[in-house]
mmCIF file of C-alpha atoms in Angstrom:
data_model
loop_
_atom_site.group_PDB
_atom_site.id
_atom_site.type_symbol
_atom_site.label_atom_id
_atom_site.label_comp_id
_atom_site.label_asym_id
_atom_site.label_seq_id
_atom_site.Cartn_x
_atom_site.Cartn_y
_atom_site.Cartn_z
ATOM 1 C CA MET A 281 -146.658 -16.061 9.579
ATOM 2 C CA ASN A 282 -145.147 -17.691 6.237
ATOM 3 C CA PRO A 283 -141.831 -16.554 5.125
ATOM 4 C CA GLN A 284 -141.908 -14.328 2.026
ATOM 5 C CA LEU A 285 -139.245 -13.565 -0.594
ATOM 6 C CA LEU A 286 -137.319 -10.745 0.825
ATOM 7 C CA LYS A 287 -135.328 -8.882 -1.467
ATOM 8 C CA SER A 288 -133.509 -5.407 -2.360
ATOM 9 C CA GLN A 289 -135.727 -2.967 -4.316
ATOM 10 C CA TYR A 290 -134.923 -0.234 -6.252
ATOM 11 C CA ASP A 291 -138.905 1.079 -7.416
ATOM 12 C CA LEU A 292 -137.306 4.410 -9.309
ATOM 13 C CA LYS A 293 -137.561 4.807 -13.009
ATOM 14 C CA PRO A 294 -134.776 2.956 -14.779
ATOM 15 C CA ILE A 295 -131.884 5.263 -16.072
ATOM 16 C CA CYS A 296 -131.703 4.741 -20.075
ATOM 17 C CA ASP A 297 -129.006 6.991 -21.574
ATOM 18 C CA ILE A 298 -125.744 8.974 -20.563
ATOM 19 C CA SER A 299 -127.699 12.470 -20.348
ATOM 20 C CA ALA A 300 -130.149 10.869 -17.910
ATOM 21 C CA LEU A 301 -127.710 10.227 -15.715
ATOM 22 C CA SER A 302 -125.915 13.450 -16.554
ATOM 23 C CA LEU A 303 -129.142 14.821 -14.896
ATOM 24 C CA SER A 304 -130.006 12.591 -12.314
ATOM 25 C CA LEU A 305 -126.150 13.365 -10.856
ATOM 26 C CA SER A 306 -126.314 16.424 -11.928
ATOM 27 C CA MET A 307 -122.711 16.246 -13.376
ATOM 28 C CA PRO A 308 -121.769 17.362 -16.615
ATOM 29 C CA GLU A 309 -121.938 14.377 -19.419
ATOM 30 C CA GLN A 310 -118.580 14.922 -20.619
ATOM 31 C CA LEU A 311 -117.212 14.682 -17.122
ATOM 32 C CA LEU A 312 -118.470 12.111 -16.061
ATOM 33 C CA ILE A 313 -117.624 10.000 -19.545
ATOM 34 C CA SER A 314 -114.058 11.502 -19.078
ATOM 35 C CA VAL A 315 -113.214 10.622 -15.319
ATOM 36 C CA SER A 316 -114.569 7.081 -16.586
ATOM 37 C CA THR A 317 -111.840 6.470 -18.631
ATOM 38 C CA LYS A 318 -109.286 7.190 -15.818
ATOM 39 C CA ALA A 319 -111.134 5.973 -12.878
ATOM 40 C CA ASP A 320 -108.395 3.445 -11.902
ATOM 41 C CA SER A 321 -106.103 6.005 -11.588
ATOM 42 C CA LEU A 322 -107.818 8.127 -9.684
ATOM 43 C CA TYR A 323 -107.351 6.576 -6.055
ATOM 44 C CA ARG A 324 -104.747 6.834 -2.873
ATOM 45 C CA LYS A 325 -104.080 4.198 -0.825
ATOM 46 C CA ALA A 326 -105.504 4.808 2.894
ATOM 47 C CA LYS A 327 -104.398 4.051 6.118
ATOM 48 C CA PRO A 328 -103.796 -0.277 6.038
ATOM 49 C CA ILE A 329 -106.211 -2.187 8.358
ATOM 50 C CA THR A 330 -104.422 -4.863 10.182
ATOM 51 C CA LYS A 331 -107.532 -7.626 11.081
ATOM 52 C CA PRO A 332 -107.686 -10.012 13.977
ATOM 53 C CA ASP A 333 -105.835 -13.184 12.060
ATOM 54 C CA GLY A 334 -103.094 -10.643 11.240
ATOM 55 C CA SER A 335 -103.636 -10.234 7.232
ATOM 56 C CA ILE A 336 -103.976 -6.822 6.085
ATOM 57 C CA ARG A 337 -106.319 -5.169 4.290
ATOM 58 C CA GLN A 338 -105.486 -2.193 2.218
ATOM 59 C CA PRO A 339 -108.150 0.628 1.809
ATOM 60 C CA TYR A 340 -108.817 3.488 -0.711
ATOM 61 C CA ASP A 341 -109.857 6.814 -0.767
ATOM 62 C CA ALA A 342 -111.225 8.568 -4.373
ATOM 63 C CA GLU A 343 -109.529 11.501 -5.133
ATOM 64 C CA PRO A 344 -111.165 14.435 -7.150
ATOM 65 C CA PRO A 345 -113.531 14.830 -9.005
ATOM 66 C CA LEU A 346 -114.054 10.692 -8.530
ATOM 67 C CA LYS A 347 -115.084 11.414 -5.161
ATOM 68 C CA LEU A 348 -117.894 13.921 -5.930
ATOM 69 C CA ILE A 349 -119.390 11.522 -8.559
ATOM 70 C CA GLN A 350 -119.451 8.639 -6.392
ATOM 71 C CA ARG A 351 -120.871 10.158 -3.432
ATOM 72 C CA ARG A 352 -123.799 11.552 -6.033
ATOM 73 C CA ILE A 353 -124.103 8.158 -7.153
ATOM 74 C CA LYS A 354 -124.472 7.031 -3.963
ATOM 75 C CA ASP A 355 -127.233 9.469 -2.365
ATOM 76 C CA ARG A 356 -129.318 9.600 -5.656
ATOM 77 C CA ILE A 357 -128.911 5.983 -6.547
ATOM 78 C CA LEU A 358 -127.664 3.985 -4.165
ATOM 79 C CA LYS A 359 -129.290 5.024 -1.290
ATOM 80 C CA ARG A 360 -132.701 4.824 -2.694
ATOM 81 C CA VAL A 361 -132.139 1.313 -2.588
ATOM 82 C CA GLU A 362 -134.274 -0.865 0.186
ATOM 83 C CA PHE A 363 -132.454 -3.712 1.576
ATOM 84 C CA PRO A 364 -134.129 -6.139 3.730
ATOM 85 C CA GLU A 365 -132.963 -6.640 7.207
ATOM 86 C CA TYR A 366 -130.964 -9.803 6.985
ATOM 87 C CA LEU A 367 -128.101 -7.582 5.406
ATOM 88 C CA THR A 368 -126.496 -5.622 8.027
ATOM 89 C CA GLY A 369 -123.055 -4.053 6.599
ATOM 90 C CA SER A 370 -122.661 -0.186 6.476
ATOM 91 C CA LEU A 371 -126.625 0.398 6.046
ATOM 92 C CA SER A 372 -128.124 3.466 8.084
ATOM 93 C CA GLY A 373 -129.651 1.924 11.531
ATOM 94 C CA ARG A 374 -127.247 -1.211 10.922
ATOM 95 C CA SER A 375 -124.194 -2.825 12.766
ATOM 96 C CA TYR A 376 -122.425 -5.642 13.648
ATOM 97 C CA ARG A 377 -124.763 -5.136 16.689
ATOM 98 C CA THR A 378 -127.833 -5.932 14.665
ATOM 99 C CA ASN A 379 -126.506 -8.526 12.922
ATOM 100 C CA ALA A 380 -125.630 -10.479 15.913
ATOM 101 C CA ALA A 381 -128.974 -9.542 17.369
ATOM 102 C CA LEU A 382 -130.871 -11.791 14.557
ATOM 103 C CA HIS A 383 -128.911 -14.899 16.008
ATOM 104 C CA SER A 384 -129.508 -14.080 19.883
ATOM 105 C CA GLY A 385 -130.597 -16.967 21.643
ATOM 106 C CA ALA A 386 -129.677 -19.383 19.232
ATOM 107 C CA LYS A 387 -128.786 -23.217 20.045
ATOM 108 C CA ILE A 388 -126.149 -23.004 17.031
ATOM 109 C CA ILE A 389 -124.895 -20.673 15.226
ATOM 110 C CA ILE A 390 -122.604 -20.905 12.015
ATOM 111 C CA CYS A 391 -120.303 -18.089 10.719
ATOM 112 C CA GLU A 392 -118.420 -18.603 7.088
ATOM 113 C CA ASP A 393 -116.251 -15.464 5.796
ATOM 114 C CA VAL A 394 -116.307 -14.436 2.014
ATOM 115 C CA GLU A 395 -112.362 -14.726 0.269
ATOM 116 C CA ASN A 396 -111.182 -11.420 -0.650
ATOM 117 C CA PHE A 397 -114.552 -10.131 -0.685
ATOM 118 C CA PHE A 398 -114.514 -6.831 -2.438
ATOM 119 C CA PRO A 399 -111.401 -7.736 -5.174
ATOM 120 C CA ALA A 400 -113.699 -10.540 -5.714
ATOM 121 C CA THR A 401 -116.364 -8.696 -6.436
ATOM 122 C CA SER A 402 -115.073 -8.283 -10.076
ATOM 123 C CA ASN A 403 -116.223 -6.229 -12.675
ATOM 124 C CA GLU A 404 -118.310 -8.409 -14.409
ATOM 125 C CA ARG A 405 -120.453 -8.602 -10.903
ATOM 126 C CA VAL A 406 -120.830 -4.996 -10.635
ATOM 127 C CA LEU A 407 -121.826 -4.455 -14.299
ATOM 128 C CA ASP A 408 -124.603 -7.003 -13.680
ATOM 129 C CA ILE A 409 -126.090 -5.034 -10.727
ATOM 130 C CA TRP A 410 -126.125 -2.223 -12.866
ATOM 131 C CA LEU A 411 -127.760 -3.479 -15.711
ATOM 132 C CA ASN A 412 -129.807 -6.276 -13.904
ATOM 133 C CA PHE A 413 -130.784 -5.536 -10.348
ATOM 134 C CA PHE A 414 -130.970 -1.124 -11.191
ATOM 135 C CA ARG A 415 -132.203 -2.522 -15.330
ATOM 136 C CA PHE A 416 -130.017 0.672 -16.620
ATOM 137 C CA SER A 417 -129.274 0.600 -20.050
ATOM 138 C CA VAL A 418 -126.037 -1.133 -21.396
ATOM 139 C CA ASP A 419 -124.081 2.498 -21.478
ATOM 140 C CA VAL A 420 -125.239 3.656 -18.316
ATOM 141 C CA ALA A 421 -124.239 0.502 -16.637
ATOM 142 C CA ASN A 422 -120.913 0.190 -18.105
ATOM 143 C CA LEU A 423 -120.167 4.047 -17.183
ATOM 144 C CA LEU A 424 -121.598 3.444 -13.680
ATOM 145 C CA THR A 425 -118.856 0.303 -13.536
ATOM 146 C CA ARG A 426 -116.346 2.087 -14.732
ATOM 147 C CA LEU A 427 -116.950 4.634 -11.839
ATOM 148 C CA THR A 428 -117.263 2.730 -9.014
ATOM 149 C CA THR A 429 -114.689 -0.171 -9.244
ATOM 150 C CA LYS A 430 -110.498 -0.140 -9.407
ATOM 151 C CA GLY A 431 -108.232 -2.487 -11.032
ATOM 152 C CA GLY A 432 -111.044 -5.017 -11.769
ATOM 153 C CA GLY A 433 -112.802 -4.779 -8.459
ATOM 154 C CA LEU A 434 -114.675 -3.091 -5.610
ATOM 155 C CA PRO A 435 -111.760 -0.684 -3.803
ATOM 156 C CA GLN A 436 -112.835 -0.950 -0.201
ATOM 157 C CA GLY A 437 -113.529 2.803 0.769
ATOM 158 C CA ALA A 438 -114.725 3.843 -2.103
ATOM 159 C CA SER A 439 -118.448 5.441 -0.890
ATOM 160 C CA THR A 440 -120.407 3.196 -3.304
ATOM 161 C CA SER A 441 -118.509 0.185 -2.542
ATOM 162 C CA SER A 442 -120.135 -0.923 0.465
ATOM 163 C CA TYR A 443 -124.315 -0.350 -1.040
ATOM 164 C CA LEU A 444 -122.788 -2.479 -4.115
ATOM 165 C CA ALA A 445 -121.304 -5.173 -1.951
ATOM 166 C CA ASN A 446 -124.902 -5.727 -0.426
ATOM 167 C CA LEU A 447 -125.785 -6.113 -3.859
ATOM 168 C CA ALA A 448 -123.416 -8.629 -4.719
ATOM 169 C CA PHE A 449 -125.657 -11.799 -4.683
ATOM 170 C CA TRP A 450 -129.178 -9.743 -5.611
ATOM 171 C CA ASN A 451 -130.998 -12.441 -7.984
ATOM 172 C CA SER A 452 -130.117 -15.641 -5.354
ATOM 173 C CA GLU A 453 -129.324 -14.338 -1.783
ATOM 174 C CA PRO A 454 -133.133 -13.899 -1.310
ATOM 175 C CA ARG A 455 -134.105 -17.458 -2.496
ATOM 176 C CA LEU A 456 -131.253 -19.101 -0.319
ATOM 177 C CA GLN A 457 -132.865 -16.816 2.959
ATOM 178 C CA LEU A 458 -136.420 -17.964 2.013
ATOM 179 C CA LYS A 459 -135.375 -21.204 2.101
ATOM 180 C CA LEU A 460 -133.695 -21.299 5.196
ATOM 181 C CA ALA A 461 -136.381 -19.056 6.925
ATOM 182 C CA ARG A 462 -138.849 -22.036 6.165
ATOM 183 C CA LEU A 463 -137.088 -24.055 7.770
ATOM 184 C CA GLY A 464 -136.603 -22.299 11.140
ATOM 185 C CA ILE A 465 -133.394 -20.761 10.095
ATOM 186 C CA VAL A 466 -131.834 -17.378 10.264
ATOM 187 C CA TYR A 467 -129.530 -15.790 7.664
ATOM 188 C CA SER A 468 -127.598 -13.021 7.163
ATOM 189 C CA ARG A 469 -125.151 -11.238 6.103
ATOM 190 C CA TYR A 470 -122.582 -8.242 7.451
ATOM 191 C CA VAL A 471 -120.816 -7.392 4.924
ATOM 192 C CA ASP A 472 -118.001 -10.312 3.934
ATOM 193 C CA ASP A 473 -119.662 -12.505 7.264
ATOM 194 C CA ILE A 474 -122.109 -14.688 6.905
ATOM 195 C CA ALA A 475 -124.205 -16.066 9.283
ATOM 196 C CA VAL A 476 -126.786 -18.981 9.827
ATOM 197 C CA SER A 477 -128.398 -19.826 13.071
ATOM 198 C CA SER A 478 -130.905 -21.853 14.912
ATOM 199 C CA LYS A 479 -133.087 -21.728 17.978
ATOM 200 C CA ARG A 480 -133.887 -25.828 17.889
ATOM 201 C CA SER A 481 -130.468 -28.973 17.223
ATOM 202 C CA LEU A 482 -129.400 -29.455 14.204
ATOM 203 C CA SER A 483 -128.211 -32.944 12.978
ATOM 204 C CA ILE A 484 -124.299 -33.103 11.557
ATOM 205 C CA ASN A 485 -126.202 -33.722 8.115
ATOM 206 C CA THR A 486 -128.397 -30.612 8.080
ATOM 207 C CA GLN A 487 -125.247 -28.497 9.075
ATOM 208 C CA THR A 488 -123.075 -30.032 6.026
ATOM 209 C CA ASP A 489 -126.105 -29.232 4.096
ATOM 210 C CA LEU A 490 -126.594 -25.765 4.702
ATOM 211 C CA ILE A 491 -122.661 -25.480 4.284
ATOM 212 C CA THR A 492 -122.739 -26.198 1.029
ATOM 213 C CA GLN A 493 -126.071 -24.667 0.193
ATOM 214 C CA ILE A 494 -123.574 -21.248 1.059
ATOM 215 C CA TYR A 495 -120.850 -22.322 -0.576
ATOM 216 C CA GLY A 496 -122.994 -23.036 -3.738
ATOM 217 C CA MET A 497 -124.026 -18.976 -3.899
ATOM 218 C CA LEU A 498 -120.503 -17.904 -3.576
ATOM 219 C CA ARG A 499 -119.063 -20.453 -6.217
ATOM 220 C CA ARG A 500 -121.868 -19.546 -8.864
ATOM 221 C CA HIS A 501 -120.985 -16.320 -8.453
ATOM 222 C CA GLY A 502 -117.580 -16.242 -8.751
ATOM 223 C CA TYR A 503 -116.742 -16.253 -4.874
ATOM 224 C CA LYS A 504 -115.041 -18.931 -2.029
ATOM 225 C CA ALA A 505 -115.452 -19.352 1.500
ATOM 226 C CA LYS A 506 -112.454 -18.517 3.525
ATOM 227 C CA ARG A 507 -112.586 -22.208 5.101
ATOM 228 C CA ARG A 508 -110.325 -21.267 7.961
ATOM 229 C CA LYS A 509 -112.677 -18.651 9.331
ATOM 230 C CA HIS A 510 -115.463 -21.472 9.474
ATOM 231 C CA GLU A 511 -117.181 -21.702 12.983
ATOM 232 C CA THR A 512 -119.977 -23.699 14.903
ATOM 233 C CA PHE A 513 -120.562 -22.430 17.768
ATOM 234 C CA THR A 514 -123.372 -24.160 19.753
ATOM 235 C CA SER A 515 -125.112 -23.064 23.096
ATOM 236 C CA GLY A 516 -123.726 -23.806 26.763
ATOM 237 C CA LYS A 517 -120.376 -22.600 25.446
ATOM 238 C CA ARG A 518 -119.905 -19.067 24.329
ATOM 239 C CA MET A 519 -121.077 -18.198 20.749
ATOM 240 C CA LEU A 520 -119.660 -15.574 18.576
ATOM 241 C CA THR A 521 -121.183 -13.383 15.585
ATOM 242 C CA THR A 522 -119.468 -10.896 13.601
ATOM 243 C CA LYS A 523 -117.154 -10.901 16.852
ATOM 244 C CA LEU A 524 -119.309 -10.280 19.598
ATOM 245 C CA VAL A 525 -120.743 -13.035 22.553
ATOM 246 C CA ASN A 526 -124.229 -13.757 21.482
ATOM 247 C CA ASN A 527 -125.501 -16.280 23.902
ATOM 248 C CA ARG A 528 -128.126 -14.387 25.056
ATOM 249 C CA LYS A 529 -127.826 -10.535 23.886
ATOM 250 C CA PRO A 530 -124.621 -9.484 21.990
ATOM 251 C CA ALA A 531 -121.853 -8.581 24.194
ATOM 252 C CA LEU A 532 -118.537 -7.665 23.977
ATOM 253 C CA PRO A 533 -116.135 -10.353 24.818
ATOM 254 C CA ARG A 534 -114.219 -10.179 28.562
ATOM 255 C CA GLU A 535 -110.834 -10.374 27.373
ATOM 256 C CA GLU A 536 -111.752 -7.332 24.746
ATOM 257 C CA ARG A 537 -113.235 -5.287 27.555
ATOM 258 C CA GLN A 538 -110.577 -6.092 29.812
ATOM 259 C CA ASN A 539 -108.247 -4.840 27.088
ATOM 260 C CA ILE A 540 -110.291 -1.510 26.934
ATOM 261 C CA ARG A 541 -109.889 -0.814 30.927
ATOM 262 C CA ALA A 542 -106.283 -1.564 30.831
ATOM 263 C CA ALA A 543 -105.546 0.763 27.195
ATOM 264 C CA VAL A 544 -107.291 3.477 29.736
ATOM 265 C CA TYR A 545 -105.064 3.042 32.746
ATOM 266 C CA GLU A 546 -101.731 2.492 30.745
ATOM 267 C CA LEU A 547 -102.970 5.988 28.887
ATOM 268 C CA GLU A 548 -103.297 7.502 32.893
ATOM 269 C CA GLN A 549 -99.789 6.009 33.343
ATOM 270 C CA ARG A 550 -98.464 7.752 30.481
ATOM 271 C CA ILE A 551 -99.657 11.043 31.241
ATOM 272 C CA LYS A 552 -98.104 10.911 34.884
ATOM 273 C CA SER A 553 -94.845 10.082 33.534
ATOM 274 C CA GLY A 554 -95.227 13.339 32.161
ATOM 275 C CA GLU A 555 -95.794 12.531 28.292
ATOM 276 C CA SER A 556 -97.436 14.704 25.791
ATOM 277 C CA GLY A 557 -97.686 15.564 22.275
ATOM 278 C CA THR A 558 -98.688 14.314 19.806
ATOM 279 C CA GLU A 559 -98.078 10.394 19.815
ATOM 280 C CA ILE A 560 -100.092 10.783 23.091
ATOM 281 C CA ARG A 561 -102.975 12.362 21.747
ATOM 282 C CA THR A 562 -103.492 10.000 18.840
ATOM 283 C CA ALA A 563 -103.224 7.117 21.331
ATOM 284 C CA LEU A 564 -106.024 9.028 23.465
ATOM 285 C CA ASN A 565 -108.435 9.494 20.430
ATOM 286 C CA ARG A 566 -107.859 5.817 19.833
ATOM 287 C CA VAL A 567 -108.697 4.742 23.227
ATOM 288 C CA THR A 568 -111.370 6.832 23.292
ATOM 289 C CA SER A 569 -113.147 5.207 20.321
ATOM 290 C CA ARG A 570 -112.768 1.659 21.812
ATOM 291 C CA VAL A 571 -114.233 3.104 25.270
ATOM 292 C CA GLY A 572 -117.451 4.682 22.731
ATOM 293 C CA ARG A 573 -117.445 0.950 21.243
ATOM 294 C CA LEU A 574 -117.904 -0.547 24.886
ATOM 295 C CA GLY A 575 -120.356 1.718 25.617
ATOM 296 C CA THR A 576 -122.867 0.828 22.880
ATOM 297 C CA LEU A 577 -122.777 -2.553 24.223
ATOM 298 C CA HIS A 578 -122.298 -1.745 27.975
ATOM 299 C CA ARG A 579 -123.068 1.345 29.067
ATOM 300 C CA THR A 580 -122.423 1.331 32.714
ATOM 301 C CA GLU A 581 -119.348 -0.189 32.290
ATOM 302 C CA SER A 582 -118.385 2.507 30.014
ATOM 303 C CA ILE A 583 -119.396 5.549 31.884
ATOM 304 C CA ALA A 584 -116.279 5.338 34.553
ATOM 305 C CA LEU A 585 -113.679 4.977 31.871
ATOM 306 C CA LYS A 586 -115.273 7.953 30.099
ATOM 307 C CA VAL A 587 -115.160 9.838 33.045
ATOM 308 C CA ARG A 588 -111.562 9.006 33.542
ATOM 309 C CA LEU A 589 -110.614 9.723 29.521
ATOM 310 C CA ARG A 590 -111.806 13.378 30.171
ATOM 311 C CA LYS A 591 -109.522 13.930 32.876
ATOM 312 C CA ILE A 592 -106.481 12.865 30.598
ATOM 313 C CA ARG A 593 -107.939 15.613 28.113
ATOM 314 C CA ILE A 594 -108.077 18.045 30.748
ATOM 315 C CA LEU A 595 -104.567 17.733 32.010
ATOM 316 C CA LEU A 596 -103.205 17.478 28.024
ATOM 317 C CA SER A 597 -104.877 20.713 27.386
ATOM 318 C CA HIS A 598 -102.837 22.587 30.229
#
């Protein structure tokens, strides 16, 4: 079966003026215009995210009425887009596990990371999405751009941002994916993580060409790769995709599984020492989330840990 061009699709009628947008969102036209003029000020900083490399990522929460407007934009416009399977981030039914599974059983995996992806997704890039992907009018595209950007880029944490991030390369990514598929190479993107893989060995020259093509796509749209995060994995050694071991099927790294077990044991010891209160409950919720993640990939391993966490909850409730 010959590979085909797989691209994001939006088949609804384009929105041609602001009054039609108002009807689509069931929001007053004047409210949309008013909020768009002050949208940058309608965010608050959410809890910072510490990434594995120690750097800090600052997410934002939109405040009313912007939050409701963005939710309507997401539900009534962005969720109507059909995304190809090689886009796996922040979409219903897809996850980092889905992304990793696309590359299972490969002989070589090359991973790239986009530098400051959300801030680098500029107003101009978002305007291009509304104007040329959705084919909305200039007035509507400009209004939606103001309602979905902050400080010249995408605000991470806004309900619309992940969908727009998936459309960042809408006019070039499908052609790159098709070109690679014809060579037997799998391409995927999990938000800002790009991975390509092959079930056959690739020469150094072919690997270099692949990386050059990815970097070229990023550069054409105003992005750059985080070169220190570039990684190449080959079979016979541990292979990682979106932080999952991926030699045969997606799995958590052994050290992370050990750390989760250790975290449950530490909680048990804290309870035995008589600790209680908000801090221990917060720690319990955090560990419960980690055990839940373990369960999605290693169900049997997680069952005993979940039983132990239930016992901790019972002790804390008394």
